Short mmCIF file of C-alpha atoms in Angstrom, two decimals:
data_model
loop_
_atom_site.label_atom_id
_atom_site.label_comp_id
_atom_site.label_asym_id
_atom_site.label_seq_id
_atom_site.Cartn_x
_atom_site.Cartn_y
_atom_site.Cartn_z
CA UNK A 1 18.29 14.34 -41.87
CA UNK A 2 14.89 15.41 -40.95
CA UNK A 3 13.69 18.77 -40.10
CA UNK A 4 13.33 18.39 -36.46
CA UNK A 5 16.30 17.92 -34.13
CA UNK A 6 18.25 14.81 -34.39
CA UNK A 7 19.82 14.01 -30.92
CA UNK A 8 23.76 13.86 -32.57
CA UNK A 9 22.85 17.38 -33.71
CA UNK A 10 22.58 18.68 -30.04
CA UNK A 11 26.24 19.97 -29.81
CA UNK A 12 25.40 22.16 -33.10
CA UNK A 13 22.78 24.49 -30.90
CA UNK A 14 24.65 23.87 -27.37
CA UNK A 15 26.02 27.52 -27.66
CA UNK A 16 22.22 28.83 -28.33
CA UNK A 17 21.61 27.50 -24.75
CA UNK A 18 19.85 24.27 -26.02
CA UNK A 19 20.63 21.97 -22.82
CA UNK A 20 19.33 18.19 -22.03
CA UNK A 21 20.14 16.35 -19.23
CA UNK A 22 22.69 13.30 -19.46
CA UNK A 23 19.57 11.36 -18.07
CA UNK A 24 17.28 13.00 -20.49
CA UNK A 25 19.31 12.32 -23.48
CA UNK A 26 19.79 8.63 -22.71
CA UNK A 27 16.00 8.17 -22.22
CA UNK A 28 15.46 9.73 -25.63
CA UNK A 29 18.15 7.21 -27.19
CA UNK A 30 15.88 4.58 -26.30
CA UNK A 31 12.53 6.17 -26.52
CA UNK A 32 12.37 7.94 -29.58
CA UNK A 33 13.40 4.58 -31.47
CA UNK A 34 11.20 2.85 -29.72
CA UNK A 35 8.00 5.52 -30.74
CA UNK A 36 9.07 5.37 -34.39
CA UNK A 37 9.17 1.28 -34.36
CA UNK A 38 5.83 1.04 -32.77
CA UNK A 39 3.78 4.16 -34.46
CA UNK A 40 5.62 2.80 -37.84
CA UNK A 41 7.01 5.88 -38.55
CA UNK A 42 9.80 6.22 -41.20
CA UNK A 43 11.17 8.80 -38.61
CA UNK A 44 10.72 10.28 -34.86
CA UNK A 45 12.81 13.48 -33.87
CA UNK A 46 12.47 15.74 -30.66
CA UNK A 47 11.06 19.40 -31.46
CA UNK A 48 12.04 20.04 -27.85
CA UNK A 49 10.94 21.26 -24.74
CA UNK A 50 8.34 23.35 -22.89
CA UNK A 51 9.36 24.62 -19.47
CA UNK A 52 6.51 23.73 -16.95
CA UNK A 53 6.36 24.66 -13.16
CA UNK A 54 6.30 21.16 -11.68
CA UNK A 55 7.65 19.40 -14.95
CA UNK A 56 8.70 20.09 -18.54
CA UNK A 57 7.07 18.68 -21.24
CA UNK A 58 9.34 17.08 -23.87
CA UNK A 59 7.99 17.07 -27.61
CA UNK A 60 8.66 14.95 -30.44
CA UNK A 61 7.60 14.56 -33.88
CA UNK A 62 6.71 11.15 -35.52
CA UNK A 63 6.71 11.26 -39.70
CA UNK A 64 5.55 8.54 -41.86
CA UNK A 65 6.90 7.44 -45.30
CA UNK A 66 4.30 10.51 -47.23
CA UNK A 67 5.41 13.07 -44.70
CA UNK A 68 2.61 13.12 -42.48
CA UNK A 69 3.41 14.26 -38.89
CA UNK A 70 2.25 13.62 -35.75
CA UNK A 71 3.00 14.78 -32.28
CA UNK A 72 3.94 13.42 -28.97
CA UNK A 73 4.65 14.63 -25.44
CA UNK A 74 6.22 13.15 -21.75
CA UNK A 75 7.94 14.83 -18.97
CA UNK A 76 10.21 11.56 -18.37
CA UNK A 77 11.58 11.02 -21.91
CA UNK A 78 9.91 7.69 -21.97
CA UNK A 79 6.19 7.60 -21.41
CA UNK A 80 5.06 9.42 -25.07
CA UNK A 81 1.52 10.08 -25.46
CA UNK A 82 -0.24 11.73 -28.54
CA UNK A 83 -0.75 15.28 -28.34
CA UNK A 84 -4.40 16.35 -29.22
CA UNK A 85 -5.51 18.34 -32.62
CA UNK A 86 -6.69 21.21 -31.30
CA UNK A 87 -10.32 22.35 -32.48
CA UNK A 88 -10.94 25.85 -33.70
CA UNK A 89 -13.06 26.83 -30.39
CA UNK A 90 -10.34 25.22 -28.55
CA UNK A 91 -7.54 27.65 -30.06
CA UNK A 92 -9.84 30.77 -29.52
CA UNK A 93 -9.90 29.89 -25.91
CA UNK A 94 -6.30 29.63 -25.43
CA UNK A 95 -5.90 33.15 -27.35
CA UNK A 96 -7.76 34.36 -24.28
CA UNK A 97 -5.52 32.91 -21.94
CA UNK A 98 -3.74 35.50 -19.73
CA UNK A 99 -0.27 36.42 -21.49
CA UNK A 100 2.77 35.18 -19.81
CA UNK A 101 0.88 32.64 -18.02
CA UNK A 102 3.43 29.65 -17.30
CA UNK A 103 2.77 26.06 -17.75
CA UNK A 104 1.98 23.61 -14.81
CA UNK A 105 3.68 20.65 -15.84
CA UNK A 106 0.51 18.58 -15.30
CA UNK A 107 -1.35 18.21 -18.66
CA UNK A 108 -4.58 17.25 -16.61
CA UNK A 109 -4.88 20.81 -14.80
CA UNK A 110 -8.02 22.60 -16.37
CA UNK A 111 -7.52 26.47 -16.86
CA UNK A 112 -10.86 28.58 -16.26
CA UNK A 113 -10.78 31.43 -18.55
CA UNK A 114 -12.13 34.65 -17.57
CA UNK A 115 -15.81 35.23 -18.87
CA UNK A 116 -15.96 37.94 -21.99
CA UNK A 117 -18.49 41.07 -21.25
CA UNK A 118 -21.21 39.70 -23.63
CA UNK A 119 -21.06 36.61 -21.44
CA UNK A 120 -21.61 38.20 -18.16
CA UNK A 121 -24.38 39.96 -19.72
CA UNK A 122 -26.29 37.17 -20.08
CA UNK A 123 -29.47 36.33 -17.60
CA UNK A 124 -28.50 33.27 -16.67
CA UNK A 125 -24.98 32.98 -15.63
CA UNK A 126 -23.36 30.03 -17.48
CA UNK A 127 -20.29 27.70 -16.30
CA UNK A 128 -17.12 29.58 -17.44
CA UNK A 129 -15.28 28.15 -20.03
CA UNK A 130 -12.29 25.93 -19.45
CA UNK A 131 -9.09 24.22 -21.28
CA UNK A 132 -7.12 21.86 -20.56
CA UNK A 133 -3.08 22.37 -20.21
CA UNK A 134 -2.84 19.31 -22.94
CA UNK A 135 -5.01 20.88 -25.33
CA UNK A 136 -3.08 24.44 -24.64
CA UNK A 137 0.44 22.65 -25.11
CA UNK A 138 -1.14 21.02 -28.78
CA UNK A 139 -1.89 24.96 -29.55
CA UNK A 140 1.24 26.26 -28.61
CA UNK A 141 3.35 23.30 -30.52
CA UNK A 142 1.12 24.34 -33.44
CA UNK A 143 1.63 27.95 -32.97
CA UNK A 144 5.72 27.35 -32.78
CA UNK A 145 5.43 24.99 -36.11
CA UNK A 146 2.99 27.32 -38.07
CA UNK A 147 5.27 30.60 -37.40
CA UNK A 148 9.04 29.22 -36.61
CA UNK A 149 9.72 25.88 -38.42
CA UNK A 150 12.14 26.65 -41.40
CA UNK A 151 14.65 24.44 -43.15
CA UNK A 152 17.24 25.39 -45.76
CA UNK A 153 16.12 25.94 -49.18
CA UNK A 154 16.03 22.92 -51.30
CA UNK A 155 16.05 20.70 -48.28
CA UNK A 156 12.13 19.55 -48.81
CA UNK A 157 10.92 17.90 -51.72
CA UNK A 158 6.62 17.60 -52.41
CA UNK A 159 4.95 14.16 -52.34
CA UNK A 160 2.10 12.94 -53.87
CA UNK A 161 -0.28 13.86 -51.25
CA UNK A 162 0.23 17.25 -51.09
CA UNK A 163 2.93 17.62 -48.35
CA UNK A 164 6.49 18.00 -48.11
CA UNK A 165 9.26 15.40 -47.12
CA UNK A 166 13.07 15.79 -46.84
CA UNK A 167 14.89 15.60 -50.22
CA UNK A 168 17.24 12.84 -50.00
CA UNK A 169 19.34 14.55 -52.77
CA UNK A 170 19.84 17.60 -50.92
CA UNK A 171 23.59 18.29 -50.04
CA UNK A 172 23.89 21.28 -48.09
CA UNK A 173 23.93 25.28 -48.64
CA UNK A 174 27.09 27.13 -48.90
CA UNK A 175 28.45 29.26 -45.81
CA UNK A 176 27.71 32.32 -46.79
CA UNK A 177 24.36 31.49 -47.94
CA UNK A 178 23.68 29.86 -44.43
CA UNK A 179 23.76 33.24 -42.78
CA UNK A 180 21.06 34.81 -45.39
CA UNK A 181 17.49 34.30 -44.39
CA UNK A 182 16.43 34.18 -47.93
CA UNK A 183 18.43 30.87 -48.19
CA UNK A 184 15.66 29.46 -45.47
CA UNK A 185 11.92 28.55 -45.90
CA UNK A 186 9.45 28.36 -43.47
CA UNK A 187 8.11 24.66 -43.81
CA UNK A 188 4.63 24.73 -43.05
CA UNK A 189 3.69 28.46 -44.50
CA UNK A 190 3.03 29.09 -47.77
CA UNK A 191 4.36 32.14 -50.05
CA UNK A 192 1.05 34.92 -50.22
CA UNK A 193 1.58 34.42 -54.19
CA UNK A 194 1.27 30.51 -53.86
CA UNK A 195 -2.15 29.03 -55.09
CA UNK A 196 -4.25 26.98 -53.08
CA UNK A 197 -2.99 23.80 -55.11
CA UNK A 198 0.24 24.38 -55.77
CA UNK A 199 2.50 22.10 -54.16
CA UNK A 200 6.31 22.59 -55.00
CA UNK A 201 9.00 23.37 -52.72
CA UNK A 202 9.03 27.00 -54.24
CA UNK A 203 5.17 27.50 -52.85
CA UNK A 204 6.77 27.68 -49.16
CA UNK A 205 7.19 31.18 -48.01
CA UNK A 206 10.89 32.58 -47.39
CA UNK A 207 12.48 33.11 -44.00
CA UNK A 208 13.10 36.66 -44.98
CA UNK A 209 9.62 37.59 -45.57
CA UNK A 210 8.49 36.96 -41.61
CA UNK A 211 6.75 39.52 -40.18
CA UNK A 212 7.68 41.40 -38.30
CA UNK A 213 10.85 42.33 -40.40
CA UNK A 214 13.89 41.57 -37.99
CA UNK A 215 12.34 39.01 -35.80
CA UNK A 216 14.74 36.42 -36.85
CA UNK A 217 18.61 36.75 -36.36
CA UNK A 218 21.33 34.38 -37.95
CA UNK A 219 24.93 33.97 -36.86
CA UNK A 220 27.77 31.63 -37.36
CA UNK A 221 29.07 29.63 -34.35
CA UNK A 222 32.79 29.37 -34.47
CA UNK A 223 33.11 26.26 -32.20
CA UNK A 224 31.36 24.00 -34.40
CA UNK A 225 30.74 25.98 -37.96
CA UNK A 226 27.13 25.51 -37.99
CA UNK A 227 25.02 28.46 -38.82
CA UNK A 228 22.14 29.25 -36.46
CA UNK A 229 18.85 31.17 -37.15
CA UNK A 230 16.94 32.52 -33.71
CA UNK A 231 13.52 33.76 -33.44
CA UNK A 232 12.51 36.57 -31.07
CA UNK A 233 9.02 35.94 -31.49
CA UNK A 234 9.12 32.73 -29.73
CA UNK A 235 12.53 32.96 -27.91
CA UNK A 236 14.03 29.51 -27.81
CA UNK A 237 13.52 28.70 -31.31
CA UNK A 238 16.56 27.91 -33.24
CA UNK A 239 17.22 26.40 -36.41
CA UNK A 240 20.39 25.27 -37.59
CA UNK A 241 22.16 23.85 -40.59
CA UNK A 242 25.89 22.79 -41.22
CA UNK A 243 27.30 24.44 -44.34
CA UNK A 244 28.00 22.22 -47.27
CA UNK A 245 26.48 19.08 -45.54
CA UNK A 246 23.05 17.56 -45.32
CA UNK A 247 22.94 18.16 -41.61
CA UNK A 248 20.00 20.76 -40.50
CA UNK A 249 17.35 21.02 -38.36
CA UNK A 250 15.20 22.82 -35.53
CA UNK A 251 14.22 23.00 -32.10
CA UNK A 252 12.42 25.19 -29.35
CA UNK A 253 13.46 25.17 -25.62
CA UNK A 254 11.60 27.55 -23.82
CA UNK A 255 8.50 28.48 -21.45
CA UNK A 256 5.93 28.54 -24.25
CA UNK A 257 5.60 32.35 -24.41
CA UNK A 258 5.22 34.38 -27.74
CA UNK A 259 6.83 37.56 -27.43
CA UNK A 260 3.86 39.78 -28.42
CA UNK A 261 6.04 43.00 -27.59
CA UNK A 262 8.37 42.56 -30.59
CA UNK A 263 6.85 45.64 -32.83
CA UNK A 264 7.94 47.61 -30.03
CA UNK A 265 11.51 46.03 -29.37
CA UNK A 266 12.90 46.33 -33.01
CA UNK A 267 14.35 49.44 -34.48
#
């Protein structure tokens, strides 16, 4: 029961607006096991879907035996391509893109950035910087993983290589605890007090330390009994767990936009 969404868990998040067409689900049921086999992963799970104007991107996470993760994307649910790892300059370029800019659905689409005032003042006009939509997709997935990805406390165990992977002995959390943010940890974020070489599961930041406070909300789905944690920072992100069972995960179904106005929306 790894962290991203297993297809059989889809009904647990349906009430949060997470939908997959029958055709896409059928394609994923064949292509994810094949991706896992060809890349020699221990697991390959769906992270979610990022909407585009002409096509939507499906994003998958492959995890090997030591907990190393790699990301893949496709638009058809079949033809997976590796998502590149963005460089610092590419992250900086993506941060300059206009807020609210939608994805086109074409990974090769090139986005030209507006020149900075310092650039415009140069004697020789340089070619304006650009970034591909594929890189922008990688940066967006990285942001969602770093700022939102969460699992119940106790669900992860440290590896000898300094990472984390699912703890097979995890048996779940109680129903009352499942609605408390302090029962979850951010899987890619260390607690502020954790030292750089500390790698126990206790060093992960608790979800109730998320900034700004109030950016996460919990509820129990009466139809399935699953606890759902939704993010207002990245609307479309949902973490879930079935109390008293080892079933948990998270997914993101949205347009990839971060809600930068959230500090003004919270009481």
